[in-house]
Every structure is written in structure tokens, then in C-alpha cells.
Amino acid sequence: GAKGNGRNGYCLFDQQMAEEAREQASLHQELHTALEEEQFELYFQPLIHLRTGMVCQLEALLRWNNPRLGLVAPDRFIPLAEKTGLIRAIGHWVRDAAMRQYQHIEALGCAVPIAVNLSSAELYDDHLAERIIEQQRSHDMPPQALVVEVTESLLIDNKQDTQAFLQQLQQAGICIAIDDFGTGYSSLSYLAAFPVQKLKIDRSFVQQLQQDARKQALVSTMIDLGHALDMEVTAEGIETEQEKQLLLAQGCDIIQGYLISHPLPAAAIEEYLLQIS
Ligand code: C2E
Ligand code: MG
Ligand code: MG
Ligand code: MG
């Protein structure tokens, strides 16, 4: 019975909860000053065209240099930033830094489009589309050089606003990609309803691809679905040559993953781009 679980069980549980709450509170405090103290940094991961092997895009991935914890991955602080509303200022900073990076690689003669991730919590800003377009123009960035990655959940919640938001971006010439495709438990109807040019198949479908015929069937179907809707299809999280060969055989357009390169700091990605060009 409940008593049999013992007081110690509950105590341990309470302690862990309290510790977790304290840690979240510290992170929250620290996150508040992270922007002004310039603790954020963008890493960049290349995406390559499978057929040609050419780098065709970079994805900007946010890192937090926390003085107490070192480099913190986004999965650890983005949810907190979303809950507290800080995500809006952070998102603005991310786009600004990504656009400045675009100017750098353009000056080096190795410009490729740059993708930024957008959190659905950023959509609480009614003027987000205008702000993004304004940002892109003030950086002299061609609109087609900017890709905005959104998740399926963003397309499901808030249908009306999302539709208007995505249409504004599309009319300005900015590309939209669906990130983590296949993990959103959503109906497929939104794929036809929204102006989306790119589809990124989630890493979970690629893991153990060679050993799993059912996964291969799923991935192949997602690639065909994307192509039927005139979308460019990327597979995320490619770690082995076998995965790459399977995706090539299935007609996938673009791959991203540790096999090609880990996400790299700005200086390293510039060196990478110069070496291959
Ligand atoms: P995502 O947009 O799906 O980004 C891909 C994630 O997969 C990145 O994790 C990347 O480092 C990782 N990855 C790439 N190739 C491989 C691989 O071959 N194997 C494995 N195991 N992982 C691989 P990261 O950088 O930790 O970012 C995690 C998530 O955090 C991102 O997923 C994205 O949803 C979110 N995120 C990152 N930066 C931002 C940002 O600036 N704003 C917002 N709102 N979210 C961001
Ligand atoms: Mg992404
Ligand atoms: Mg993804
Ligand atoms: Mg993700």
C-alpha cells in the first residue's frame, strides 16, 4: 500500500523535486542576463546535396556559454525561454547573428542560405513576420537566403495566425521548412494548407535505418510525399555512410548530420566553407 512505499521514498522524491526547482530558478535568473552579457553563440551545421555533395545550406544552432555550467545545449534552456517569454528577445538575437554571419560568408565568396529555428512561442508577437522581414532587409540579405524552420506543432496550434504569418514570409520570398517532420502526431492536411518549401525528416527515422526495413519504408514514403508536394526533402541526423547510401537510393535531396560535420563555431564554419569551395 501507500504506506509501504515508505517515508524515505517520498523524502527522496521531494528532495529531487526541490533540487530540480532550484536549478530551474538559477537557470531562469541566469538566462535573464545571458543576452546582455553576450553569453549566446551560434554554431553552424552544413547541409549537403546528396547527388553532388555540395554544401547548399547552413543551419544556425544556438549555444549558451553559461559561466557556471559551460556550454549548454538548447534543449536545456529553450523550453525555459519559451515559458518565460525570453524566447522573443533570444530569437531576435539569433536571427541578427545568423544574418551577420551570412554577410561574412558572402564577403568570403562562399554564401549559402542560412536556416534559423523558430519557436512557436515567438508567434505571440503579432508583428513577428514584419520584424523578420525588416531584419532581413536591413541586413541586405536576399530573402531566399533565409530559411525559417518551424515544427509541426506550430502548424497545428493557432491555425489562422500561423497561416497569415507563413504567407507573409512566403510573399517576401523567405523559405519555410518543416523541422522534425514525422514527430508531430498531426494530420497531414496542414502540408497542403501551408506554404512550405522544405521538409526535414526527423533524426529518429534515420537511426538504425539499415537494420530496419519498416523505417526504410516510412522514410521512403515521406520522401515521396514531400516530392509530390514539390518540396525539397532533407534527412536529419545522418551518422553513417550506409544511411547516406540508403537515402541516396530513396531519392532524398539533402542530408545533414555528424557524417558530414558537427555544428561548428563561426570561425570554423568559415574555414570549412573556404576549404571546400
Ligand atoms: P533541430 O532544429 O532539429 O536541430 C538539429 C539537432 O540535431 C541539433 O541539436 C544538431 O546538433 C543535432 N544533430 C545534427 N546532426 C546530428 C547527428 O548526426 N546525430 C545526432 N545525434 N544529432 C545531430 P542541437 O543543436 O542540440 O539543437 C536541438 C534543438 O534545439 C534543435 O533541433 C532546435 O529545435 C532547437 N534550437 C536550436 N537552436 C535554436 C534557436 O536558435 N531557436 C530555437 N527556437 N530553437 C533552437
Ligand atoms: Mg532545425
Ligand atoms: Mg530537427
Ligand atoms: Mg528539434
Coordinates of C-alpha atoms and ligand atoms in Angstrom, one line a residue:
G1 CA 0.0 0.0 0.0
A2 CA 0.9 3.7 0.1
K3 CA 2.5 3.3 3.5
G4 CA 4.7 0.5 2.2
N5 CA 6.4 3.0 -0.2
G6 CA 8.0 4.4 2.9
R7 CA 8.7 7.9 4.1
N8 CA 12.1 7.8 2.6
G9 CA 10.8 7.2 -0.8
Y10 CA 8.7 10.4 -0.5
C11 CA 11.6 12.3 1.0
L12 CA 13.9 11.4 -1.8
F13 CA 11.3 12.4 -4.3
D14 CA 10.7 15.8 -2.5
Q15 CA 14.4 16.4 -2.4
Q16 CA 14.8 15.8 -6.1
M17 CA 11.8 18.0 -6.9
A18 CA 13.2 20.8 -4.7
E19 CA 16.7 20.5 -6.3
E20 CA 15.2 20.5 -9.8
A21 CA 13.1 23.6 -8.9
R22 CA 16.2 25.3 -7.5
E23 CA 18.2 24.5 -10.7
Q24 CA 15.4 25.8 -12.9
A25 CA 15.3 29.0 -10.8
S26 CA 19.0 29.5 -11.2
L27 CA 18.8 28.9 -14.9
H28 CA 16.0 31.3 -15.2
Q29 CA 17.9 34.0 -13.3
E30 CA 21.0 33.4 -15.5
L31 CA 19.0 33.3 -18.7
H32 CA 17.7 36.8 -18.0
T33 CA 21.2 38.3 -18.1
A34 CA 22.6 36.0 -20.8
L35 CA 21.8 38.3 -23.7
E36 CA 23.3 41.5 -22.2
E37 CA 26.3 39.5 -21.0
E38 CA 26.8 38.2 -24.5
Q39 CA 26.8 34.5 -23.5
F40 CA 25.0 33.2 -26.6
E41 CA 26.8 31.9 -29.6
L42 CA 25.6 30.5 -32.8
Y43 CA 27.1 27.2 -34.2
F44 CA 26.5 26.3 -37.8
Q45 CA 26.0 22.9 -39.3
P46 CA 26.3 22.3 -43.1
L47 CA 23.6 20.6 -45.2
I48 CA 24.7 18.9 -48.4
H49 CA 23.1 18.0 -51.7
L50 CA 23.2 14.2 -51.8
R51 CA 23.8 13.9 -55.5
T52 CA 26.5 16.5 -55.8
G53 CA 28.0 16.6 -52.3
M54 CA 27.9 20.4 -52.5
V55 CA 27.1 22.4 -49.3
C56 CA 23.8 24.0 -50.1
Q57 CA 22.8 25.5 -46.7
L58 CA 23.8 26.1 -43.1
E59 CA 21.6 25.6 -40.0
A60 CA 22.2 28.1 -37.2
L61 CA 22.1 26.3 -33.8
L62 CA 22.1 28.2 -30.6
R63 CA 24.5 27.6 -27.7
W64 CA 24.7 29.2 -24.3
N65 CA 28.1 29.8 -22.7
N66 CA 26.9 29.7 -19.1
P67 CA 29.7 30.8 -16.7
R68 CA 28.6 28.2 -14.1
L69 CA 27.8 25.2 -16.4
G70 CA 29.9 25.8 -19.5
L71 CA 28.3 25.2 -22.9
V72 CA 24.6 24.5 -22.5
A73 CA 22.6 22.8 -25.3
P74 CA 19.4 24.4 -26.5
D75 CA 17.1 21.5 -25.4
R76 CA 18.1 22.5 -21.8
F77 CA 17.2 26.2 -22.0
I78 CA 14.9 26.8 -25.0
P79 CA 11.8 25.4 -23.1
L80 CA 12.6 27.7 -20.2
A81 CA 13.0 30.7 -22.6
E82 CA 9.6 29.8 -24.1
K83 CA 7.9 29.6 -20.7
T84 CA 9.3 32.9 -19.6
G85 CA 8.8 34.8 -22.9
L86 CA 12.5 35.4 -23.2
I87 CA 12.4 33.4 -26.4
R88 CA 11.3 36.5 -28.3
A89 CA 14.5 38.5 -27.5
I90 CA 16.6 35.5 -28.0
G91 CA 15.0 34.7 -31.3
H92 CA 15.7 38.2 -32.5
W93 CA 19.3 37.9 -31.4
V94 CA 19.7 34.5 -33.2
R95 CA 18.4 36.0 -36.5
D96 CA 20.6 39.0 -36.2
A97 CA 23.7 36.9 -35.6
A98 CA 22.7 34.5 -38.4
M99 CA 22.3 37.4 -40.8
R100 CA 25.6 38.9 -39.8
Q101 CA 27.2 35.5 -40.4
Y102 CA 25.6 35.5 -43.9
Q103 CA 27.3 38.8 -44.6
H104 CA 30.6 37.3 -43.6
I105 CA 30.3 34.3 -45.8
E106 CA 29.0 36.4 -48.7
A107 CA 32.1 38.6 -48.3
L108 CA 34.3 35.5 -48.4
G109 CA 32.6 34.4 -51.6
C110 CA 31.0 31.3 -50.2
A111 CA 27.5 32.3 -49.4
V112 CA 24.8 29.7 -48.9
P113 CA 21.3 30.1 -47.4
I114 CA 21.2 30.0 -43.6
A115 CA 18.3 28.4 -41.7
V116 CA 17.2 29.6 -38.3
N117 CA 14.8 27.8 -35.9
L118 CA 11.6 29.4 -34.8
S119 CA 9.8 28.6 -31.6
S120 CA 6.1 28.6 -31.7
A121 CA 6.1 30.8 -28.6
E122 CA 7.6 33.5 -30.7
L123 CA 4.4 33.7 -32.6
Y124 CA 2.8 35.5 -29.6
D125 CA 4.3 38.6 -31.2
D126 CA 1.7 39.7 -33.7
H127 CA 4.2 41.5 -35.8
L128 CA 6.8 38.8 -36.0
A129 CA 6.6 38.4 -39.8
E130 CA 7.2 42.1 -40.3
R131 CA 10.0 42.1 -37.8
I132 CA 11.7 39.2 -39.6
I133 CA 11.3 40.8 -43.0
E134 CA 12.6 44.1 -41.7
Q135 CA 15.6 42.3 -40.2
Q136 CA 16.3 40.5 -43.4
R137 CA 16.1 43.7 -45.5
S138 CA 18.2 45.8 -43.1
H139 CA 21.0 43.2 -43.3
D140 CA 20.8 43.3 -47.2
M141 CA 20.2 39.6 -47.1
P142 CA 18.4 38.2 -50.2
P143 CA 15.1 36.7 -48.9
Q144 CA 15.8 33.3 -50.5
A145 CA 19.0 33.1 -48.5
L146 CA 16.9 32.9 -45.3
V147 CA 15.2 29.7 -44.3
V148 CA 12.8 29.7 -41.3
E149 CA 12.4 26.2 -39.7
V150 CA 9.1 25.6 -37.9
T151 CA 7.9 22.5 -36.2
E152 CA 4.6 20.7 -37.0
S153 CA 3.2 21.8 -33.6
L154 CA 3.4 25.4 -34.8
L155 CA 1.2 24.5 -37.8
I156 CA -1.3 22.7 -35.6
D157 CA -1.8 25.3 -32.9
N158 CA -3.2 28.6 -33.9
K159 CA -4.1 27.8 -37.5
Q160 CA -5.3 31.2 -38.6
D161 CA -2.5 33.3 -37.3
T162 CA 0.1 30.7 -38.5
Q163 CA -1.4 30.8 -41.9
A164 CA -1.1 34.6 -42.1
F165 CA 2.4 34.5 -40.6
L166 CA 3.8 32.0 -43.1
Q167 CA 2.1 33.7 -46.0
Q168 CA 3.7 37.0 -45.2
L169 CA 7.1 35.3 -45.1
Q170 CA 6.5 33.5 -48.3
Q171 CA 5.3 36.6 -50.1
A172 CA 8.5 38.3 -49.0
G173 CA 10.5 35.4 -50.7
I174 CA 11.7 33.8 -47.4
C175 CA 11.8 30.0 -47.4
I176 CA 9.9 27.9 -44.9
A177 CA 10.9 24.4 -43.8
I178 CA 9.1 21.9 -41.6
D179 CA 11.5 20.7 -39.0
D180 CA 11.4 17.3 -37.2
F181 CA 8.9 16.0 -39.7
G182 CA 7.0 12.9 -38.6
T183 CA 7.1 13.5 -34.9
G184 CA 4.2 15.9 -34.6
Y185 CA 1.3 13.4 -34.4
S186 CA -0.6 15.7 -36.7
S187 CA -2.9 15.2 -39.6
L188 CA -1.2 15.6 -43.0
S189 CA -3.8 18.1 -44.2
Y190 CA -1.6 21.0 -43.0
L191 CA 1.0 20.1 -45.5
A192 CA -1.3 21.2 -48.3
A193 CA -2.7 24.1 -46.4
F194 CA 0.6 25.9 -45.6
P195 CA 3.1 27.5 -47.9
V196 CA 6.1 25.2 -47.1
Q197 CA 9.0 24.6 -49.5
K198 CA 11.2 22.3 -47.5
L199 CA 10.6 19.2 -45.3
K200 CA 13.2 17.9 -42.8
I201 CA 12.7 14.3 -41.8
D202 CA 13.3 13.8 -38.1
R203 CA 16.5 12.1 -36.9
S204 CA 14.5 9.4 -35.2
F205 CA 13.5 7.9 -38.5
V206 CA 17.1 7.7 -39.7
Q207 CA 18.6 6.0 -36.6
Q208 CA 19.2 2.3 -37.3
L209 CA 17.9 2.8 -40.9
Q210 CA 19.9 0.0 -42.4
Q211 CA 18.7 -2.7 -39.9
D212 CA 15.0 -1.6 -40.0
A213 CA 13.0 -2.3 -43.2
R214 CA 9.9 -0.6 -41.7
K215 CA 11.8 2.6 -41.1
Q216 CA 13.1 2.4 -44.6
A217 CA 9.5 2.2 -45.8
L218 CA 8.5 5.2 -43.7
V219 CA 11.4 7.3 -44.8
S220 CA 10.8 6.4 -48.5
T221 CA 7.1 7.3 -48.1
M222 CA 8.0 10.7 -46.5
I223 CA 10.4 11.5 -49.3
D224 CA 7.8 10.7 -51.9
L225 CA 5.2 12.7 -50.1
G226 CA 7.5 15.7 -49.9
H227 CA 8.3 15.4 -53.6
A228 CA 4.6 15.0 -54.6
L229 CA 4.0 18.4 -52.9
D230 CA 7.1 20.0 -54.7
M231 CA 9.1 20.1 -51.5
E232 CA 12.8 19.7 -51.1
V233 CA 13.4 16.9 -48.7
T234 CA 16.2 16.8 -46.1
A235 CA 17.1 13.9 -43.8
E236 CA 18.5 14.9 -40.4
G237 CA 21.0 13.1 -38.2
I238 CA 22.9 11.1 -40.8
E239 CA 25.8 9.4 -39.0
T240 CA 26.9 6.6 -41.2
E241 CA 27.9 6.1 -44.9
Q242 CA 25.2 3.3 -45.1
E243 CA 22.5 5.7 -44.0
K244 CA 23.7 8.1 -46.7
Q245 CA 23.7 5.4 -49.4
L246 CA 20.2 4.3 -48.5
L247 CA 18.8 7.9 -48.6
L248 CA 20.5 8.4 -51.9
A249 CA 18.8 5.3 -53.3
Q250 CA 15.5 6.5 -51.9
G251 CA 15.8 9.8 -53.7
C252 CA 16.4 12.1 -50.7
D253 CA 17.6 15.6 -51.8
I254 CA 19.7 16.8 -48.9
I255 CA 21.3 15.4 -45.8
Q256 CA 22.6 16.9 -42.5
G257 CA 24.4 15.0 -39.8
Y258 CA 27.6 14.2 -38.0
L259 CA 28.8 12.2 -41.0
I260 CA 29.2 15.4 -42.9
S261 CA 30.0 17.7 -40.0
H262 CA 29.1 18.5 -36.4
P263 CA 27.8 22.0 -35.8
L264 CA 30.8 24.3 -35.8
P265 CA 31.5 27.8 -34.3
A266 CA 31.5 30.7 -36.8
A267 CA 35.3 30.8 -37.4
A268 CA 35.4 27.0 -38.0
I269 CA 32.4 27.0 -40.4
E270 CA 34.1 29.8 -42.5
E271 CA 37.2 27.8 -42.7
Y272 CA 35.2 24.7 -43.7
L273 CA 33.4 26.6 -46.4
L274 CA 36.6 28.1 -47.8
Q275 CA 38.3 24.7 -47.9
I276 CA 35.6 23.0 -49.9
S277 CA 34.9 25.9 -52.3
Ligands
C2E1 P1 16.8 20.8 -34.7 O1 16.4 22.1 -35.3 O2 16.1 19.6 -35.2 O3 18.4 20.7 -34.9 C1 19.1 19.5 -35.2 C2 19.7 19.0 -33.9 O4 20.3 17.7 -34.2 C3 20.9 19.8 -33.4 O5 20.9 19.7 -32.0 C4 22.1 19.2 -34.0 O6 23.3 19.4 -33.3 C5 21.7 17.7 -33.9 N1 22.3 16.9 -34.9 C6 22.8 17.2 -36.1 N2 23.3 16.1 -36.7 C7 23.2 15.1 -35.8 C8 23.6 13.7 -35.9 O7 24.2 13.2 -36.9 N3 23.4 12.9 -34.8 C9 22.8 13.5 -33.7 N4 22.6 12.6 -32.6 N5 22.4 14.8 -33.6 C10 22.6 15.5 -34.7 P2 21.0 21.0 -31.0 O8 22.0 22.0 -31.6 O9 21.3 20.5 -29.6 O10 19.6 21.6 -31.0 C11 18.5 20.9 -30.6 C12 17.2 21.6 -30.9 O11 17.1 22.9 -30.2 C13 17.0 22.0 -32.4 O12 16.6 20.8 -33.1 C14 16.0 23.1 -32.3 O13 14.7 22.5 -32.2 C15 16.4 23.8 -31.0 N6 17.1 25.0 -31.3 C16 18.4 25.1 -31.6 N7 18.8 26.4 -31.9 C17 17.6 27.1 -31.7 C18 17.3 28.5 -31.8 O14 18.1 29.4 -32.2 N8 16.0 28.8 -31.6 C19 15.0 27.9 -31.3 N9 13.8 28.3 -31.1 N10 15.3 26.6 -31.2 C20 16.6 26.2 -31.4
MG2 MG 16.1 22.9 -37.1
MG3 MG 15.1 18.8 -36.5
MG4 MG 14.2 19.7 -32.9

